[in-house]
mmCIF file of C-alpha atoms and ligand atoms in Angstrom:
data_model
loop_
_atom_site.group_PDB
_atom_site.id
_atom_site.type_symbol
_atom_site.label_atom_id
_atom_site.label_comp_id
_atom_site.label_asym_id
_atom_site.label_seq_id
_atom_site.Cartn_x
_atom_site.Cartn_y
_atom_site.Cartn_z
ATOM 1 C CA MET A 177 0.000 0.000 0.000
ATOM 2 C CA LYS A 178 1.354 3.435 -0.838
ATOM 3 C CA SER A 179 2.426 5.455 2.144
ATOM 4 C CA ARG A 180 0.476 8.540 3.124
ATOM 5 C CA ARG A 181 0.737 10.969 5.963
ATOM 6 C CA ARG A 182 -1.060 9.984 9.142
ATOM 7 C CA ILE A 183 -2.601 13.063 10.709
ATOM 8 C CA TYR A 184 -4.162 11.546 13.823
ATOM 9 C CA GLU A 185 -4.794 8.138 15.330
ATOM 10 C CA GLY A 186 -7.619 7.600 17.798
ATOM 11 C CA LYS A 187 -8.887 4.448 19.482
ATOM 12 C CA ALA A 188 -11.142 3.326 16.653
ATOM 13 C CA LYS A 189 -10.110 5.471 13.654
ATOM 14 C CA VAL A 190 -7.117 6.888 11.833
ATOM 15 C CA LEU A 191 -7.106 10.128 9.840
ATOM 16 C CA TYR A 192 -4.804 10.363 6.829
ATOM 17 C CA GLU A 193 -3.984 13.273 4.574
ATOM 18 C CA GLY A 194 -6.551 13.397 1.769
ATOM 19 C CA PRO A 195 -5.976 13.480 -1.997
ATOM 20 C CA GLU A 196 -6.736 17.217 -2.233
ATOM 21 C CA PRO A 197 -6.073 20.121 0.129
ATOM 22 C CA GLY A 198 -8.849 20.488 2.654
ATOM 23 C CA THR A 199 -9.703 16.782 2.623
ATOM 24 C CA LEU A 200 -8.814 13.846 4.869
ATOM 25 C CA VAL A 201 -9.306 10.100 4.701
ATOM 26 C CA GLN A 202 -11.111 8.646 7.720
ATOM 27 C CA HIS A 203 -10.151 4.986 8.249
ATOM 28 C CA PHE A 204 -12.235 2.756 10.552
ATOM 29 C CA LYS A 205 -10.236 0.175 12.546
ATOM 30 C CA ASP A 206 -11.485 -3.068 14.089
ATOM 31 C CA ASP A 207 -10.367 -2.003 17.565
ATOM 32 C CA ALA A 208 -13.086 -2.013 20.194
ATOM 33 C CA THR A 209 -12.305 -0.130 23.398
ATOM 34 C CA ALA A 210 -14.298 0.723 26.482
ATOM 35 C CA PHE A 211 -13.808 2.420 29.826
ATOM 36 C CA ASN A 212 -11.157 4.728 28.373
ATOM 37 C CA ASN A 213 -9.164 1.910 26.775
ATOM 38 C CA LYS A 214 -9.068 -0.325 29.890
ATOM 39 C CA LYS A 215 -10.897 -2.962 27.837
ATOM 40 C CA HIS A 216 -9.505 -3.381 24.331
ATOM 41 C CA GLU A 217 -10.069 -6.101 21.707
ATOM 42 C CA GLN A 218 -10.118 -6.592 17.967
ATOM 43 C CA VAL A 219 -13.572 -7.270 16.563
ATOM 44 C CA ASP A 220 -13.383 -8.657 13.032
ATOM 45 C CA GLY A 221 -15.401 -6.545 10.614
ATOM 46 C CA LYS A 222 -16.365 -3.758 13.051
ATOM 47 C CA GLY A 223 -14.521 -1.088 11.042
ATOM 48 C CA VAL A 224 -16.258 -2.139 7.842
ATOM 49 C CA LEU A 225 -19.660 -2.041 9.534
ATOM 50 C CA ASN A 226 -19.116 1.359 11.170
ATOM 51 C CA ASN A 227 -17.835 2.854 7.915
ATOM 52 C CA ARG A 228 -21.040 1.805 6.141
ATOM 53 C CA ILE A 229 -23.435 2.673 8.976
ATOM 54 C CA SER A 230 -21.871 6.104 9.526
ATOM 55 C CA GLU A 231 -21.894 6.794 5.768
ATOM 56 C CA HIS A 232 -25.587 5.903 5.622
ATOM 57 C CA LEU A 233 -26.536 8.129 8.570
ATOM 58 C CA PHE A 234 -24.437 11.110 7.395
ATOM 59 C CA LEU A 235 -26.006 10.882 3.918
ATOM 60 C CA ARG A 236 -29.526 10.824 5.396
ATOM 61 C CA LEU A 237 -28.658 13.795 7.653
ATOM 62 C CA ASN A 238 -27.251 15.662 4.648
ATOM 63 C CA GLU A 239 -30.597 15.170 2.899
ATOM 64 C CA ILE A 240 -32.356 17.107 5.682
ATOM 65 C CA GLY A 241 -29.769 19.885 5.580
ATOM 66 C CA ILE A 242 -27.479 18.981 8.470
ATOM 67 C CA PRO A 243 -24.048 20.212 7.324
ATOM 68 C CA ASN A 244 -21.446 17.489 7.821
ATOM 69 C CA HIS A 245 -17.900 16.531 6.914
ATOM 70 C CA PHE A 246 -18.747 13.462 4.800
ATOM 71 C CA ILE A 247 -17.840 13.637 1.100
ATOM 72 C CA ARG A 248 -17.930 10.023 -0.117
ATOM 73 C CA ARG A 249 -16.982 6.506 0.825
ATOM 74 C CA LEU A 250 -13.718 5.348 -0.722
ATOM 75 C CA ASN A 251 -13.652 1.657 0.132
ATOM 76 C CA MET A 252 -14.736 -0.878 2.751
ATOM 77 C CA ARG A 253 -12.956 0.907 5.603
ATOM 78 C CA GLU A 254 -12.406 4.463 4.448
ATOM 79 C CA GLN A 255 -14.294 7.615 3.652
ATOM 80 C CA LEU A 256 -13.227 10.954 2.234
ATOM 81 C CA ILE A 257 -14.100 13.831 4.552
ATOM 82 C CA ARG A 258 -13.685 17.596 4.709
ATOM 83 C CA GLU A 259 -10.922 18.753 7.010
ATOM 84 C CA VAL A 260 -12.411 20.628 9.942
ATOM 85 C CA GLU A 261 -11.107 22.137 13.155
ATOM 86 C CA ILE A 262 -12.563 19.783 15.743
ATOM 87 C CA ILE A 263 -14.284 21.492 18.674
ATOM 88 C CA PRO A 264 -12.920 19.614 21.720
ATOM 89 C CA LEU A 265 -16.345 18.560 23.012
ATOM 90 C CA GLU A 266 -18.240 15.285 23.067
ATOM 91 C CA VAL A 267 -21.885 16.234 22.715
ATOM 92 C CA ILE A 268 -24.158 13.603 24.238
ATOM 93 C CA VAL A 269 -27.886 13.580 23.533
ATOM 94 C CA ARG A 270 -30.078 11.408 25.748
ATOM 95 C CA ASN A 271 -33.693 10.311 25.408
ATOM 96 C CA ILE A 272 -33.798 7.466 27.934
ATOM 97 C CA ALA A 273 -31.727 7.047 31.100
ATOM 98 C CA ALA A 274 -28.760 4.699 30.699
ATOM 99 C CA GLY A 275 -25.012 4.468 31.260
ATOM 100 C CA SER A 276 -23.308 7.279 33.121
ATOM 101 C CA LEU A 277 -26.537 9.303 33.536
ATOM 102 C CA SER A 278 -28.215 6.398 35.336
ATOM 103 C CA ALA A 279 -25.155 5.971 37.541
ATOM 104 C CA ARG A 280 -24.787 9.691 38.274
ATOM 105 C CA LEU A 281 -28.435 10.402 39.130
ATOM 106 C CA GLY A 282 -29.525 6.969 40.364
ATOM 107 C CA LEU A 283 -32.071 6.496 37.556
ATOM 108 C CA ASP A 284 -33.097 2.998 36.467
ATOM 109 C CA GLU A 285 -31.795 2.167 32.974
ATOM 110 C CA GLY A 286 -34.695 2.507 30.568
ATOM 111 C CA THR A 287 -36.486 5.373 32.370
ATOM 112 C CA PRO A 288 -37.760 7.785 29.700
ATOM 113 C CA LEU A 289 -36.442 11.313 30.307
ATOM 114 C CA PRO A 290 -38.914 14.220 30.637
ATOM 115 C CA ARG A 291 -37.308 15.710 27.533
ATOM 116 C CA SER A 292 -34.177 15.136 25.460
ATOM 117 C CA ILE A 293 -31.104 16.227 27.387
ATOM 118 C CA VAL A 294 -27.874 17.531 25.830
ATOM 119 C CA GLU A 295 -24.633 17.163 27.795
ATOM 120 C CA PHE A 296 -21.111 18.340 27.002
ATOM 121 C CA CYS A 297 -17.878 16.547 27.880
ATOM 122 C CA PHE A 298 -14.396 17.962 27.380
ATOM 123 C CA LYS A 299 -12.599 15.735 24.859
ATOM 124 C CA ASP A 300 -9.504 14.648 26.751
ATOM 125 C CA ASP A 301 -8.708 10.958 27.213
ATOM 126 C CA LYS A 302 -6.140 11.650 29.933
ATOM 127 C CA LEU A 303 -8.871 13.278 32.024
ATOM 128 C CA GLY A 304 -11.499 10.677 31.043
ATOM 129 C CA ASP A 305 -13.621 13.165 29.039
ATOM 130 C CA PRO A 306 -15.084 15.013 32.060
ATOM 131 C CA MET A 307 -18.540 16.549 31.849
ATOM 132 C CA VAL A 308 -18.429 20.338 31.580
ATOM 133 C CA SER A 309 -20.968 23.163 31.532
ATOM 134 C CA GLU A 310 -21.430 26.029 29.066
ATOM 135 C CA GLU A 311 -19.594 28.188 31.609
ATOM 136 C CA HIS A 312 -16.438 26.078 31.240
ATOM 137 C CA ILE A 313 -16.786 25.959 27.455
ATOM 138 C CA THR A 314 -16.985 29.721 27.058
ATOM 139 C CA ALA A 315 -14.526 30.589 29.860
ATOM 140 C CA PHE A 316 -11.835 28.354 28.382
ATOM 141 C CA GLY A 317 -12.670 29.414 24.824
ATOM 142 C CA TRP A 318 -13.471 25.936 23.460
ATOM 143 C CA ALA A 319 -16.558 27.386 21.749
ATOM 144 C CA SER A 320 -18.329 30.754 21.723
ATOM 145 C CA PRO A 321 -21.918 31.289 22.954
ATOM 146 C CA PRO A 322 -23.308 31.471 19.367
ATOM 147 C CA GLU A 323 -21.386 28.292 18.487
ATOM 148 C CA ILE A 324 -22.891 26.521 21.508
ATOM 149 C CA ASP A 325 -26.376 27.647 20.400
ATOM 150 C CA GLU A 326 -25.710 26.263 16.914
ATOM 151 C CA ILE A 327 -24.372 22.978 18.331
ATOM 152 C CA MET A 328 -27.449 22.612 20.582
ATOM 153 C CA ALA A 329 -29.868 23.342 17.730
ATOM 154 C CA LEU A 330 -28.115 20.940 15.340
ATOM 155 C CA SER A 331 -27.881 18.221 18.012
ATOM 156 C CA LEU A 332 -31.622 18.360 18.736
ATOM 157 C CA ARG A 333 -32.478 18.267 15.004
ATOM 158 C CA ILE A 334 -30.136 15.306 14.554
ATOM 159 C CA ASN A 335 -31.772 13.595 17.543
ATOM 160 C CA ASP A 336 -35.330 14.147 16.249
ATOM 161 C CA PHE A 337 -34.418 12.831 12.823
ATOM 162 C CA LEU A 338 -32.440 9.815 14.036
ATOM 163 C CA CYS A 339 -35.104 8.866 16.609
ATOM 164 C CA GLY A 340 -37.645 8.651 13.770
ATOM 165 C CA LEU A 341 -35.286 6.843 11.440
ATOM 166 C CA PHE A 342 -34.481 4.197 14.071
ATOM 167 C CA VAL A 343 -38.100 3.778 15.276
ATOM 168 C CA GLY A 344 -38.922 2.963 11.655
ATOM 169 C CA ILE A 345 -36.619 -0.063 11.868
ATOM 170 C CA GLY A 346 -37.721 -1.184 15.322
ATOM 171 C CA ILE A 347 -34.866 0.425 17.268
ATOM 172 C CA ARG A 348 -35.025 2.881 20.174
ATOM 173 C CA LEU A 349 -32.307 5.564 20.082
ATOM 174 C CA VAL A 350 -31.504 5.717 23.807
ATOM 175 C CA ASP A 351 -28.574 8.138 23.555
ATOM 176 C CA PHE A 352 -25.617 9.014 21.343
ATOM 177 C CA LYS A 353 -22.420 11.028 21.176
ATOM 178 C CA ILE A 354 -21.504 13.386 18.349
ATOM 179 C CA GLU A 355 -18.717 15.826 17.595
ATOM 180 C CA PHE A 356 -18.638 19.052 15.649
ATOM 181 C CA GLY A 357 -15.972 20.972 13.785
ATOM 182 C CA ARG A 358 -15.419 24.350 12.203
ATOM 183 C CA HIS A 359 -15.278 24.236 8.423
ATOM 184 C CA PHE A 360 -13.550 27.188 6.803
ATOM 185 C CA GLU A 361 -14.369 28.112 3.214
ATOM 186 C CA ASN A 362 -13.092 31.407 1.834
ATOM 187 C CA ASP A 363 -13.897 33.875 4.593
ATOM 188 C CA MET A 364 -16.790 31.815 5.898
ATOM 189 C CA MET A 365 -16.842 29.478 8.862
ATOM 190 C CA ARG A 366 -19.635 27.104 9.675
ATOM 191 C CA ILE A 367 -20.205 24.479 12.310
ATOM 192 C CA VAL A 368 -20.507 21.009 10.783
ATOM 193 C CA LEU A 369 -21.179 17.555 12.179
ATOM 194 C CA ALA A 370 -17.926 15.549 12.138
ATOM 195 C CA ASP A 371 -16.452 12.241 13.383
ATOM 196 C CA GLU A 372 -18.910 9.324 13.062
ATOM 197 C CA ILE A 373 -22.337 8.101 14.109
ATOM 198 C CA SER A 374 -22.301 4.342 14.559
ATOM 199 C CA PRO A 375 -23.232 1.691 17.128
ATOM 200 C CA ASP A 376 -19.878 2.557 18.771
ATOM 201 C CA SER A 377 -21.227 5.979 19.678
ATOM 202 C CA CYS A 378 -24.956 5.280 20.214
ATOM 203 C CA ARG A 379 -27.129 3.185 22.487
ATOM 204 C CA LEU A 380 -29.579 1.300 20.303
ATOM 205 C CA TRP A 381 -32.178 -1.016 21.839
ATOM 206 C CA ASP A 382 -34.523 -3.316 19.963
ATOM 207 C CA ILE A 383 -38.003 -1.888 20.635
ATOM 208 C CA LYS A 384 -39.664 -5.298 21.106
ATOM 209 C CA THR A 385 -37.001 -7.304 22.939
ATOM 210 C CA GLU A 386 -34.900 -4.440 24.411
ATOM 211 C CA ALA A 387 -31.818 -6.341 23.135
ATOM 212 C CA LYS A 388 -28.783 -4.061 22.940
ATOM 213 C CA LEU A 389 -27.476 -3.480 19.411
ATOM 214 C CA ASP A 390 -24.507 -1.246 20.278
ATOM 215 C CA LYS A 391 -21.114 -1.124 21.999
ATOM 216 C CA ASP A 392 -22.676 -2.011 25.385
ATOM 217 C CA VAL A 393 -22.594 -5.604 24.014
ATOM 218 C CA PHE A 394 -18.804 -5.310 24.167
ATOM 219 C CA ARG A 395 -18.616 -3.148 27.305
ATOM 220 C CA HIS A 396 -20.631 -5.669 29.321
ATOM 221 C CA ASP A 397 -19.824 -8.953 27.484
ATOM 222 C CA LEU A 398 -23.388 -9.489 26.294
ATOM 223 C CA GLY A 399 -22.618 -11.429 23.096
ATOM 224 C CA ASP A 400 -21.123 -11.006 19.639
ATOM 225 C CA LEU A 401 -20.548 -7.314 18.880
ATOM 226 C CA ALA A 402 -20.233 -7.695 15.101
ATOM 227 C CA ASP A 403 -23.524 -9.644 14.996
ATOM 228 C CA ALA A 404 -25.282 -6.758 16.762
ATOM 229 C CA TYR A 405 -23.791 -4.173 14.357
ATOM 230 C CA ARG A 406 -24.660 -6.368 11.352
ATOM 231 C CA GLU A 407 -28.270 -6.410 12.535
ATOM 232 C CA VAL A 408 -28.321 -2.586 12.644
ATOM 233 C CA ALA A 409 -26.799 -2.445 9.137
ATOM 234 C CA ARG A 410 -29.296 -5.014 7.834
ATOM 235 C CA ARG A 411 -32.268 -3.073 9.203
ATOM 236 C CA LEU A 412 -30.912 0.163 7.709
ATOM 237 C CA GLY A 413 -30.944 -1.623 4.342
ATOM 238 C CA ILE A 414 -27.171 -1.715 3.991
ATOM 239 C CA PHE A 415 -25.967 -4.685 2.002
ATOM 240 C CA PHE A 416 -22.366 -5.683 1.617
ATOM 241 C CA ASP A 417 -20.689 -6.621 -1.649
ATOM 242 C CA ALA A 418 -18.521 -8.980 0.349
ATOM 243 C CA GLU A 419 -19.350 -10.150 3.847
ATOM 244 C CA PRO A 420 -16.964 -8.851 6.514
ATOM 245 C CA LYS A 421 -14.282 -11.379 7.362
ATOM 246 C CA GLY A 422 -15.321 -13.904 9.979
ATOM 247 C CA SER A 423 -19.053 -13.490 9.444
ATOM 248 C CA ALA A 424 -21.176 -16.537 8.867
ATOM 249 C CA GLY A 425 -22.921 -15.652 5.618
ATOM 250 C CA PRO A 426 -25.476 -17.902 3.953
ATOM 251 C CA LYS A 427 -24.016 -21.177 2.761
ATOM 252 C CA LEU A 428 -24.947 -22.851 -0.511
ATOM 253 C CA VAL A 429 -25.918 -26.406 0.209
ATOM 254 C CA LYS A 430 -25.523 -28.818 -2.728
ATOM 255 C CA THR A 431 -27.843 -31.800 -2.628
HETATM 256 P P1 TMP B 527 -22.342 7.361 28.791
HETATM 257 O O1 TMP B 527 -23.686 6.972 29.316
HETATM 258 O O2 TMP B 527 -21.281 6.338 29.072
HETATM 259 O O3 TMP B 527 -21.949 8.740 29.208
HETATM 260 O O4 TMP B 527 -22.470 7.402 27.186
HETATM 261 C C1 TMP B 527 -23.425 8.199 26.533
HETATM 262 C C2 TMP B 527 -23.386 7.935 25.044
HETATM 263 O O5 TMP B 527 -22.159 8.372 24.491
HETATM 264 C C3 TMP B 527 -23.491 6.461 24.664
HETATM 265 O O6 TMP B 527 -24.327 6.358 23.525
HETATM 266 C C4 TMP B 527 -22.101 6.046 24.335
HETATM 267 C C5 TMP B 527 -21.468 7.312 23.847
HETATM 268 N N1 TMP B 527 -20.057 7.418 24.204
HETATM 269 C C6 TMP B 527 -19.097 7.530 23.216
HETATM 270 O O7 TMP B 527 -19.405 7.511 22.030
HETATM 271 N N2 TMP B 527 -17.788 7.643 23.583
HETATM 272 C C7 TMP B 527 -17.395 7.676 24.874
HETATM 273 O O8 TMP B 527 -16.199 7.801 25.147
HETATM 274 C C8 TMP B 527 -18.406 7.566 25.897
HETATM 275 C C9 TMP B 527 -18.032 7.577 27.348
HETATM 276 C C10 TMP B 527 -19.715 7.442 25.508
HETATM 277 N N1 LIG B 528 -14.774 5.283 23.902
HETATM 278 C C1 LIG B 528 -14.273 5.110 25.242
HETATM 279 C C2 LIG B 528 -13.126 4.104 25.253
HETATM 280 O O1 LIG B 528 -12.653 3.724 24.275
HETATM 281 C C3 LIG B 528 -15.304 4.803 26.253
HETATM 282 C C4 LIG B 528 -16.522 4.022 25.837
HETATM 283 O O2 LIG B 528 -16.994 4.134 24.723
HETATM 284 O O3 LIG B 528 -17.055 3.299 26.693
HETATM 285 O O4 LIG B 528 -12.627 3.660 26.218
#
């Protein structure tokens, strides 16, 4: 493979220099991590699944006018994206109590929230992505008040749209994490959705059975992670040219 400049490597993705200025290649790895990398395994095919699921969701969001960094998918594991200046915040949107919210406020997992709640965490692995308020964000200059307003408005639109999209395929969108960046074009700057939206960064529960179809399967050893992600992809109508390695596809039986 020809060498190219690696710009950034995270736990589940690598960013490479793109073919044209202002572009990057986002590569999805098979690494699954949880609890700030304390638990770490390779899950065959996860990168391929997340690349396709995130592509699908970003394209649908683009159709309703949510500006985002996605340009096009390049291959099984990579997509071409616009280079943005990442705002160092993890924006979490919650519809139903689960995970750290349940732990923090003593709410039973599965309790519907009175309304959708948006939380901000400061993106810093060394600190364990601590939750922060708008006061911290503006005082430390991570984002301005108008940028926070834009991020809140976009996050709630994304939530409304994705809740409907997932209900349509029998899945409850419990919560999810998104990231935003600043995209500069000529003298203009606009806030765009960046990073990924995949079962790594969402909680997705089957509406009928409440089965988890997201990274909690890995976090809490509930079964085969790739099987859960494949089910999400299948329901979204994503079909693969070639099955991800290790998957048990249909077998032709000769009689
Ligand atoms: P939490 O309940 O653990 O705070 O997670 C809320 C949502 O954010 C959940 O859908 C998982 C997602 N998430 C990430 O994508 N990355 C992270 O590092 C964490 C902690 C959560
Ligand atoms: N993404 C974080 C990690 O890799 C935490 C998580 O998703 O649970 O450790």
